[in-house]
mmCIF file of C-alpha atoms and ligand atoms in Angstrom:
data_model
loop_
_atom_site.group_PDB
_atom_site.id
_atom_site.type_symbol
_atom_site.label_atom_id
_atom_site.label_comp_id
_atom_site.label_asym_id
_atom_site.label_seq_id
_atom_site.Cartn_x
_atom_site.Cartn_y
_atom_site.Cartn_z
ATOM 1 C CA MET T 1 85.691 93.572 112.799
ATOM 2 C CA THR T 2 87.550 96.226 112.489
ATOM 3 C CA ASP T 3 86.119 99.554 112.429
ATOM 4 C CA ILE T 4 89.031 101.527 110.571
ATOM 5 C CA ALA T 5 87.221 104.623 110.056
ATOM 6 C CA GLN T 6 88.262 104.833 113.862
ATOM 7 C CA ALA T 7 91.071 106.420 112.441
ATOM 8 C CA GLY T 8 89.854 109.088 110.915
ATOM 9 C CA THR T 9 89.548 110.814 107.073
ATOM 10 C CA PHE T 10 91.745 112.751 105.026
ATOM 11 C CA GLN T 11 91.552 114.719 101.822
ATOM 12 C CA LEU T 12 92.902 113.195 98.493
ATOM 13 C CA GLY T 13 92.565 116.345 96.392
ATOM 14 C CA ASP T 14 88.411 116.257 95.364
ATOM 15 C CA ARG T 15 87.937 113.283 97.558
ATOM 16 C CA ARG T 16 88.070 112.660 101.042
ATOM 17 C CA VAL T 17 89.167 108.873 102.212
ATOM 18 C CA LYS T 18 89.938 106.773 105.410
ATOM 19 C CA ARG T 19 93.764 106.905 106.174
ATOM 20 C CA LEU T 20 94.257 103.929 106.101
ATOM 21 C CA GLY T 21 94.246 102.182 102.460
ATOM 22 C CA TYR T 22 95.704 99.436 101.337
ATOM 23 C CA GLY T 23 99.134 99.458 98.654
ATOM 24 C CA ALA T 24 98.008 96.538 95.618
ATOM 25 C CA MET T 25 102.320 96.146 94.599
ATOM 26 C CA GLN T 26 102.656 92.859 96.801
ATOM 27 C CA LEU T 27 99.880 91.384 94.741
ATOM 28 C CA ALA T 28 102.233 90.698 91.288
ATOM 29 C CA GLY T 29 104.531 88.178 91.450
ATOM 30 C CA PRO T 30 107.556 87.883 93.039
ATOM 31 C CA GLY T 31 109.770 90.997 91.946
ATOM 32 C CA VAL T 32 106.307 92.590 91.117
ATOM 33 C CA PHE T 33 106.957 90.664 87.893
ATOM 34 C CA GLY T 34 104.558 89.090 85.563
ATOM 35 C CA PRO T 35 101.467 87.206 87.316
ATOM 36 C CA PRO T 36 101.094 86.316 91.611
ATOM 37 C CA ARG T 37 101.642 82.565 92.435
ATOM 38 C CA ASP T 38 97.514 82.966 93.934
ATOM 39 C CA ARG T 39 95.700 85.451 91.241
ATOM 40 C CA ALA T 40 92.589 84.050 93.292
ATOM 41 C CA ALA T 41 94.207 84.828 97.123
ATOM 42 C CA ALA T 42 95.208 88.105 94.913
ATOM 43 C CA ILE T 43 91.763 88.748 94.464
ATOM 44 C CA ALA T 44 90.162 87.852 98.379
ATOM 45 C CA VAL T 45 92.210 90.219 99.185
ATOM 46 C CA LEU T 46 91.608 93.131 97.684
ATOM 47 C CA ARG T 47 87.531 92.055 98.541
ATOM 48 C CA ALA T 48 88.110 91.810 102.007
ATOM 49 C CA ALA T 49 89.751 94.589 102.536
ATOM 50 C CA VAL T 50 87.097 97.016 100.154
ATOM 51 C CA ALA T 51 84.243 95.142 102.304
ATOM 52 C CA ALA T 52 86.566 95.877 105.786
ATOM 53 C CA GLY T 53 85.515 99.705 103.927
ATOM 54 C CA VAL T 54 88.539 100.445 102.726
ATOM 55 C CA ASP T 55 88.337 103.681 99.847
ATOM 56 C CA HIS T 56 92.014 104.022 98.716
ATOM 57 C CA ILE T 57 94.174 101.603 96.777
ATOM 58 C CA ASP T 58 97.304 102.166 95.460
ATOM 59 C CA THR T 59 98.391 100.366 92.159
ATOM 60 C CA SER T 60 100.485 100.837 89.192
ATOM 61 C CA ASP T 61 100.290 99.843 85.731
ATOM 62 C CA PHE T 62 103.894 98.837 85.737
ATOM 63 C CA TYR T 63 103.558 96.286 88.964
ATOM 64 C CA GLY T 64 103.231 93.314 86.901
ATOM 65 C CA PRO T 65 103.444 95.241 84.270
ATOM 66 C CA HIS T 66 99.833 95.399 83.909
ATOM 67 C CA VAL T 67 99.086 92.587 86.008
ATOM 68 C CA THR T 68 97.651 94.249 89.189
ATOM 69 C CA ASN T 69 95.556 96.847 87.592
ATOM 70 C CA GLN T 70 93.888 93.712 85.562
ATOM 71 C CA ILE T 71 93.502 92.022 88.613
ATOM 72 C CA ILE T 72 91.740 94.744 90.756
ATOM 73 C CA ARG T 73 89.807 95.159 87.901
ATOM 74 C CA GLU T 74 88.488 92.307 88.187
ATOM 75 C CA ALA T 75 88.169 91.557 91.974
ATOM 76 C CA LEU T 76 86.315 95.027 91.851
ATOM 77 C CA HIS T 77 84.868 96.609 88.632
ATOM 78 C CA PRO T 78 82.653 98.210 88.925
ATOM 79 C CA TYR T 79 84.053 99.994 91.166
ATOM 80 C CA PRO T 80 81.847 101.564 94.322
ATOM 81 C CA ASP T 81 81.596 105.357 94.133
ATOM 82 C CA ASP T 82 83.883 105.711 97.023
ATOM 83 C CA LEU T 83 86.283 104.041 95.795
ATOM 84 C CA VAL T 84 89.803 106.146 94.910
ATOM 85 C CA ILE T 85 92.102 104.386 93.124
ATOM 86 C CA VAL T 86 95.329 105.836 92.828
ATOM 87 C CA THR T 87 98.295 105.342 89.875
ATOM 88 C CA LYS T 88 101.572 106.271 89.023
ATOM 89 C CA VAL T 89 103.576 107.056 86.029
ATOM 90 C CA GLY T 90 106.874 107.885 84.987
ATOM 91 C CA ALA T 91 108.638 103.964 84.853
ATOM 92 C CA LYS T 92 108.560 100.630 82.452
ATOM 93 C CA ARG T 93 109.500 97.744 83.136
ATOM 94 C CA GLY T 94 112.549 95.812 81.273
ATOM 95 C CA ALA T 95 112.121 92.737 80.409
ATOM 96 C CA ASP T 96 114.832 91.440 83.159
ATOM 97 C CA ALA T 97 112.524 93.097 85.333
ATOM 98 C CA SER T 98 114.234 96.582 85.516
ATOM 99 C CA TRP T 99 112.499 99.864 86.558
ATOM 100 C CA ASN T 100 113.379 102.346 84.212
ATOM 101 C CA PRO T 101 112.564 105.995 83.681
ATOM 102 C CA ALA T 102 109.528 106.324 81.282
ATOM 103 C CA PHE T 103 109.548 110.349 81.186
ATOM 104 C CA SER T 104 108.766 111.008 77.700
ATOM 105 C CA ALA T 105 105.592 113.002 76.333
ATOM 106 C CA ALA T 106 104.857 109.507 74.281
ATOM 107 C CA GLU T 107 105.831 107.650 77.294
ATOM 108 C CA LEU T 108 103.609 109.386 79.304
ATOM 109 C CA THR T 109 100.765 109.018 77.545
ATOM 110 C CA GLN T 110 101.272 105.388 76.991
ATOM 111 C CA ALA T 111 101.252 104.682 80.287
ATOM 112 C CA VAL T 112 97.946 106.544 81.243
ATOM 113 C CA HIS T 113 96.044 105.297 78.392
ATOM 114 C CA ASP T 114 97.281 101.808 79.950
ATOM 115 C CA ASN T 115 95.990 102.614 83.851
ATOM 116 C CA LEU T 116 92.877 103.710 81.569
ATOM 117 C CA ARG T 117 92.538 100.132 79.817
ATOM 118 C CA ASN T 118 93.240 97.950 82.361
ATOM 119 C CA LEU T 119 91.742 99.687 85.651
ATOM 120 C CA GLY T 120 88.336 99.885 83.198
ATOM 121 C CA VAL T 121 87.490 103.354 83.974
ATOM 122 C CA GLU T 122 87.445 106.605 81.770
ATOM 123 C CA ALA T 123 89.656 109.022 83.601
ATOM 124 C CA LEU T 124 92.266 107.828 86.708
ATOM 125 C CA ASP T 125 91.234 109.667 90.115
ATOM 126 C CA VAL T 126 94.841 110.203 90.603
ATOM 127 C CA VAL T 127 97.626 109.826 89.085
ATOM 128 C CA ASN T 128 100.953 110.145 90.844
ATOM 129 C CA LEU T 129 104.113 110.971 88.341
ATOM 130 C CA ARG T 130 106.921 109.111 89.941
ATOM 131 C CA LEU T 131 110.410 110.785 89.667
ATOM 132 C CA MET T 132 113.375 109.027 88.357
ATOM 133 C CA PHE T 133 116.212 111.682 88.559
ATOM 134 C CA ASP T 134 117.537 108.870 91.768
ATOM 135 C CA VAL T 135 115.407 105.335 91.357
ATOM 136 C CA HIS T 136 116.004 104.756 95.185
ATOM 137 C CA GLY T 137 115.036 108.549 96.529
ATOM 138 C CA PRO T 138 114.088 111.504 96.161
ATOM 139 C CA ALA T 139 116.936 114.165 93.755
ATOM 140 C CA GLU T 140 116.891 117.064 92.238
ATOM 141 C CA GLY T 141 116.092 117.083 88.368
ATOM 142 C CA PRO T 142 113.779 119.095 86.527
ATOM 143 C CA VAL T 143 109.768 117.956 86.591
ATOM 144 C CA GLU T 144 107.728 120.874 84.306
ATOM 145 C CA ALA T 145 108.552 118.557 81.099
ATOM 146 C CA PRO T 146 106.537 115.710 82.422
ATOM 147 C CA LEU T 147 103.655 117.718 84.580
ATOM 148 C CA THR T 148 103.441 119.734 81.697
ATOM 149 C CA VAL T 149 102.356 116.772 79.953
ATOM 150 C CA LEU T 150 100.022 115.096 83.199
ATOM 151 C CA ALA T 151 98.296 118.387 82.952
ATOM 152 C CA ASP T 152 97.261 118.216 78.941
ATOM 153 C CA LEU T 153 95.830 114.295 80.070
ATOM 154 C CA GLN T 154 94.300 116.836 82.597
ATOM 155 C CA ARG T 155 92.535 119.136 80.719
ATOM 156 C CA ARG T 156 91.525 116.324 78.818
ATOM 157 C CA GLY T 157 89.588 114.742 81.127
ATOM 158 C CA LEU T 158 91.579 111.722 81.433
ATOM 159 C CA ILE T 159 92.812 112.484 84.659
ATOM 160 C CA ARG T 160 91.285 114.150 87.702
ATOM 161 C CA ARG T 161 94.384 114.537 90.015
ATOM 162 C CA ILE T 162 97.619 114.838 90.038
ATOM 163 C CA GLY T 163 100.598 113.913 92.740
ATOM 164 C CA LEU T 164 104.361 113.502 92.518
ATOM 165 C CA SER T 165 106.128 110.443 93.928
ATOM 166 C CA ASN T 166 109.810 110.695 94.957
ATOM 167 C CA ALA T 167 110.149 113.906 94.845
ATOM 168 C CA THR T 168 111.531 116.847 97.074
ATOM 169 C CA PRO T 169 109.975 120.042 98.505
ATOM 170 C CA ARG T 170 111.383 121.669 95.381
ATOM 171 C CA GLN T 171 110.098 119.958 93.012
ATOM 172 C CA VAL T 172 106.308 119.817 94.943
ATOM 173 C CA ALA T 173 107.005 123.699 94.670
ATOM 174 C CA ASP T 174 108.223 124.038 91.200
ATOM 175 C CA GLY T 175 105.974 121.716 90.641
ATOM 176 C CA ARG T 176 102.608 123.266 91.404
ATOM 177 C CA ARG T 177 102.953 125.982 88.759
ATOM 178 C CA ILE T 178 102.342 123.831 86.720
ATOM 179 C CA ALA T 179 99.588 121.379 88.137
ATOM 180 C CA ASP T 180 97.786 121.847 92.293
ATOM 181 C CA ILE T 181 99.943 118.679 93.311
ATOM 182 C CA VAL T 182 97.544 116.921 95.712
ATOM 183 C CA CYS T 183 99.283 113.779 96.979
ATOM 184 C CA VAL T 184 103.307 113.650 97.515
ATOM 185 C CA GLN T 185 104.472 110.122 98.452
ATOM 186 C CA ASN T 186 107.746 109.392 99.075
ATOM 187 C CA GLN T 187 109.663 106.177 100.948
ATOM 188 C CA TYR T 188 108.348 106.743 104.870
ATOM 189 C CA ASN T 189 108.537 105.057 108.433
ATOM 190 C CA LEU T 190 109.563 104.486 112.072
ATOM 191 C CA ALA T 191 113.432 104.054 110.865
ATOM 192 C CA HIS T 192 113.731 106.220 107.741
ATOM 193 C CA ARG T 193 112.481 109.643 108.548
ATOM 194 C CA GLY T 194 114.465 111.852 106.236
ATOM 195 C CA ASP T 195 110.646 113.379 104.887
ATOM 196 C CA ASP T 196 110.097 113.999 108.939
ATOM 197 C CA ALA T 197 110.335 118.301 107.978
ATOM 198 C CA PHE T 198 108.437 117.850 104.069
ATOM 199 C CA ILE T 199 105.971 116.142 106.304
ATOM 200 C CA ASP T 200 105.080 119.438 108.522
ATOM 201 C CA ALA T 201 105.136 121.647 105.624
ATOM 202 C CA LEU T 202 102.881 119.296 103.612
ATOM 203 C CA ALA T 203 100.218 119.009 106.619
ATOM 204 C CA ALA T 204 100.062 123.239 106.775
ATOM 205 C CA SER T 205 99.277 122.886 103.413
ATOM 206 C CA GLY T 206 97.219 120.442 103.481
ATOM 207 C CA THR T 207 98.262 117.934 101.274
ATOM 208 C CA ALA T 208 98.182 113.730 101.434
ATOM 209 C CA TYR T 209 101.596 112.392 102.221
ATOM 210 C CA VAL T 210 101.521 108.400 101.732
ATOM 211 C CA PRO T 211 104.367 106.928 103.485
ATOM 212 C CA PHE T 212 105.592 104.233 100.807
ATOM 213 C CA PHE T 213 107.439 101.458 102.688
ATOM 214 C CA PRO T 214 105.189 101.772 105.403
ATOM 215 C CA LEU T 215 106.338 98.384 106.794
ATOM 216 C CA GLY T 216 110.023 98.701 105.405
ATOM 217 C CA GLY T 217 109.032 97.622 102.086
ATOM 218 C CA PHE T 218 110.788 94.440 101.528
ATOM 219 C CA SER T 219 112.250 93.456 104.531
ATOM 220 C CA PRO T 220 109.662 94.230 106.922
ATOM 221 C CA LEU T 221 111.092 96.777 109.635
ATOM 222 C CA GLN T 222 112.979 94.933 112.742
ATOM 223 C CA SER T 223 113.681 96.235 116.063
ATOM 224 C CA GLY T 224 114.028 95.382 119.609
ATOM 225 C CA THR T 225 112.445 98.360 120.864
ATOM 226 C CA LEU T 226 109.015 98.053 118.295
ATOM 227 C CA SER T 227 108.851 94.247 119.423
ATOM 228 C CA GLU T 228 108.925 95.463 122.936
ATOM 229 C CA VAL T 229 106.372 98.151 122.401
ATOM 230 C CA ALA T 230 103.891 96.270 120.900
ATOM 231 C CA ALA T 231 104.606 93.290 123.023
ATOM 232 C CA GLY T 232 103.175 96.059 125.910
ATOM 233 C CA LEU T 233 100.408 96.584 123.963
ATOM 234 C CA GLY T 234 98.931 93.179 122.827
ATOM 235 C CA ALA T 235 98.916 93.901 119.455
ATOM 236 C CA THR T 236 101.771 93.538 116.790
ATOM 237 C CA PRO T 237 104.883 95.260 115.617
ATOM 238 C CA MET T 238 103.384 96.095 112.419
ATOM 239 C CA GLN T 239 100.887 97.288 113.994
ATOM 240 C CA VAL T 240 102.629 99.406 116.180
ATOM 241 C CA ALA T 241 104.686 100.736 113.039
ATOM 242 C CA LEU T 242 100.999 101.526 111.289
ATOM 243 C CA ALA T 243 99.605 103.109 114.949
ATOM 244 C CA TRP T 244 103.229 105.877 114.922
ATOM 245 C CA LEU T 245 102.225 106.778 111.334
ATOM 246 C CA LEU T 246 98.831 107.774 112.034
ATOM 247 C CA ARG T 247 99.585 109.583 114.856
ATOM 248 C CA ARG T 248 102.964 110.947 113.343
ATOM 249 C CA SER T 249 100.252 113.534 111.616
ATOM 250 C CA PRO T 250 97.259 114.273 110.435
ATOM 251 C CA ASN T 251 98.039 114.339 106.448
ATOM 252 C CA ILE T 252 99.533 111.014 106.420
ATOM 253 C CA LEU T 253 97.247 108.350 104.975
ATOM 254 C CA LEU T 254 98.754 105.203 105.037
ATOM 255 C CA ILE T 255 98.314 102.199 101.976
ATOM 256 C CA PRO T 256 100.539 98.613 103.737
ATOM 257 C CA GLY T 257 100.956 96.263 101.200
ATOM 258 C CA THR T 258 100.555 92.723 101.631
ATOM 259 C CA SER T 259 99.023 89.935 99.265
ATOM 260 C CA SER T 260 97.841 87.877 102.784
ATOM 261 C CA LEU T 261 94.235 87.967 103.938
ATOM 262 C CA GLY T 262 95.632 88.023 107.479
ATOM 263 C CA HIS T 263 98.241 90.652 106.986
ATOM 264 C CA LEU T 264 95.568 92.550 105.728
ATOM 265 C CA ARG T 265 93.054 92.015 108.260
ATOM 266 C CA GLU T 266 96.148 92.862 111.034
ATOM 267 C CA ASN T 267 97.088 95.419 109.261
ATOM 268 C CA LEU T 268 93.448 97.301 109.430
ATOM 269 C CA ALA T 269 93.147 96.486 113.010
ATOM 270 C CA ALA T 270 96.082 99.056 113.629
ATOM 271 C CA ALA T 271 93.110 102.202 113.157
ATOM 272 C CA GLU T 272 92.149 100.934 116.582
ATOM 273 C CA LEU T 273 95.495 100.884 118.476
ATOM 274 C CA SER T 274 95.913 103.871 120.180
ATOM 275 C CA LEU T 275 99.867 104.877 121.423
ATOM 276 C CA PRO T 276 100.657 105.884 124.723
ATOM 277 C CA GLU T 277 102.790 108.793 125.057
ATOM 278 C CA GLU T 278 105.569 106.986 125.997
ATOM 279 C CA ALA T 279 105.212 104.412 123.884
ATOM 280 C CA MET T 280 105.656 107.232 121.093
ATOM 281 C CA ALA T 281 108.657 108.818 122.098
ATOM 282 C CA ALA T 282 110.111 104.778 122.102
ATOM 283 C CA LEU T 283 108.993 104.241 119.057
ATOM 284 C CA ASP T 284 110.775 108.081 118.003
ATOM 285 C CA ARG T 285 113.929 106.858 119.211
ATOM 286 C CA ILE T 286 114.258 104.758 116.530
ATOM 287 C CA GLY T 287 114.162 106.931 113.716
ATOM 288 C CA ALA T 288 116.296 109.203 115.690
ATOM 289 C CA ALA T 289 119.259 106.099 116.169
HETATM 290 N N1 NAP C 1 105.652 105.643 94.693
HETATM 291 C C1 NAP C 1 106.948 104.378 94.866
HETATM 292 O O1 NAP C 1 108.042 104.278 94.297
HETATM 293 C C2 NAP C 1 106.627 102.824 95.378
HETATM 294 C C3 NAP C 1 107.323 101.735 96.197
HETATM 295 C C4 NAP C 1 107.091 101.132 96.729
HETATM 296 C C5 NAP C 1 106.096 100.521 96.952
HETATM 297 N N2 NAP C 1 104.221 102.146 96.504
HETATM 298 C C6 NAP C 1 103.098 101.838 97.128
HETATM 299 O O2 NAP C 1 103.415 101.848 98.568
HETATM 300 C C7 NAP C 1 102.869 100.654 98.701
HETATM 301 C C8 NAP C 1 103.224 99.833 99.920
HETATM 302 O O3 NAP C 1 104.228 99.685 100.119
HETATM 303 P P1 NAP C 1 104.809 97.986 100.157
HETATM 304 O O4 NAP C 1 103.470 97.299 99.724
HETATM 305 O O5 NAP C 1 106.070 97.817 98.604
HETATM 306 O O6 NAP C 1 105.947 97.907 101.382
HETATM 307 P P2 NAP C 1 105.669 97.689 102.591
HETATM 308 O O7 NAP C 1 103.678 97.999 102.648
HETATM 309 O O8 NAP C 1 106.362 98.363 103.980
HETATM 310 O O9 NAP C 1 104.874 96.324 103.518
HETATM 311 C C9 NAP C 1 104.844 94.986 102.156
HETATM 312 C C10 NAP C 1 105.872 93.651 102.800
HETATM 313 O O10 NAP C 1 105.676 93.532 104.036
HETATM 314 C C11 NAP C 1 104.682 92.554 104.560
HETATM 315 N N3 NAP C 1 103.565 92.311 105.511
HETATM 316 C C12 NAP C 1 102.495 93.072 105.447
HETATM 317 N N4 NAP C 1 101.877 93.165 106.344
HETATM 318 C C13 NAP C 1 102.104 92.328 107.226
HETATM 319 C C14 NAP C 1 102.040 91.988 108.695
HETATM 320 N N5 NAP C 1 100.958 92.142 109.243
HETATM 321 N N6 NAP C 1 103.252 91.464 109.437
HETATM 322 C C15 NAP C 1 104.011 90.299 108.454
HETATM 323 N N7 NAP C 1 104.564 91.300 107.605
HETATM 324 C C16 NAP C 1 103.510 92.058 106.541
HETATM 325 C C17 NAP C 1 104.069 91.703 102.648
HETATM 326 O O11 NAP C 1 104.344 90.659 102.422
HETATM 327 P P3 NAP C 1 103.105 89.910 102.568
HETATM 328 O O12 NAP C 1 102.449 89.553 100.815
HETATM 329 O O13 NAP C 1 103.496 88.706 103.132
HETATM 330 O O14 NAP C 1 101.933 90.254 103.656
HETATM 331 C C18 NAP C 1 105.670 92.520 102.214
HETATM 332 O O15 NAP C 1 106.145 92.366 102.034
HETATM 333 C C19 NAP C 1 102.891 99.142 97.789
HETATM 334 O O16 NAP C 1 101.584 98.404 97.643
HETATM 335 C C20 NAP C 1 103.023 100.345 96.652
HETATM 336 O O17 NAP C 1 101.436 100.544 96.105
HETATM 337 C C21 NAP C 1 105.445 103.036 95.839
#
């Protein structure tokens, strides 16, 4: 069995977690809406992740909605002491499965209570405020009002730590005047490298960076170079994509998503894959192209 501790650990707020974690979004139904086709399989994936040593799971109550958190609770509650569950608020789903901003004080407070109830916990380990100024990527806009709501819920003991998602460097700097921002969760992978400088700045301040879509998201990464490097190393392209992220910066924490036990094992085995310099150089050229 893979020893995922080989990928090392990084600080996530006041907790230290292994750098290979798990993203639970794929456990809801198609389009992250409604129940999964196979609930028992979803439960098995979560239990296998924790059995393999995963101590960082990323979720949200707007996956399903509610469905993913309810599955996490069914699979893992009572939770192991070392498990850190990171959730996010700031969006709500329409009846047509659309993703809509939900930033009022009432909506954010409701979202925190929905997460608490569906996960079955008294306090949320980490809550990311998922910014929606542009749903597809970071865009400037004020964070003070929604973060003030979360900071108030933190003072009331319902939230332990606060992070930002889909955020710009300026929003993180502004946010830090209101709350300690322990992590940033933005889209980033081998082929999507807009946050390169941001990651380095966050590393310098000891802040975790958690790339979403580490494997490319709904359409997994495809690249001739990636396939060639993988074949040369006797690994799969997805393992190489994850190993590249692990090498990219020590503050990167991985949350690859999968609904498949086979893919989970494959992804966790990336912890044991080390990339030679020439492989890194070839892979770096993918993002530059
Ligand atoms: N903050 C945000 O706005 C935001 C947005 C999106 C996601 N997230 C978080 O980030 C996590 C990761 O993102 P993601 O799950 O959307 O994308 P991802 O990890 O980049 O890729 C998941 C996709 O890759 C497939 N896959 C996984 N492992 C594979 C493997 N070894 N070989 C081939 N295909 C594989 C999955 O299908 P199978 O199920 O068939 O394996 C799924 O279609 C999510 O789970 C969620 O927690 C956050």
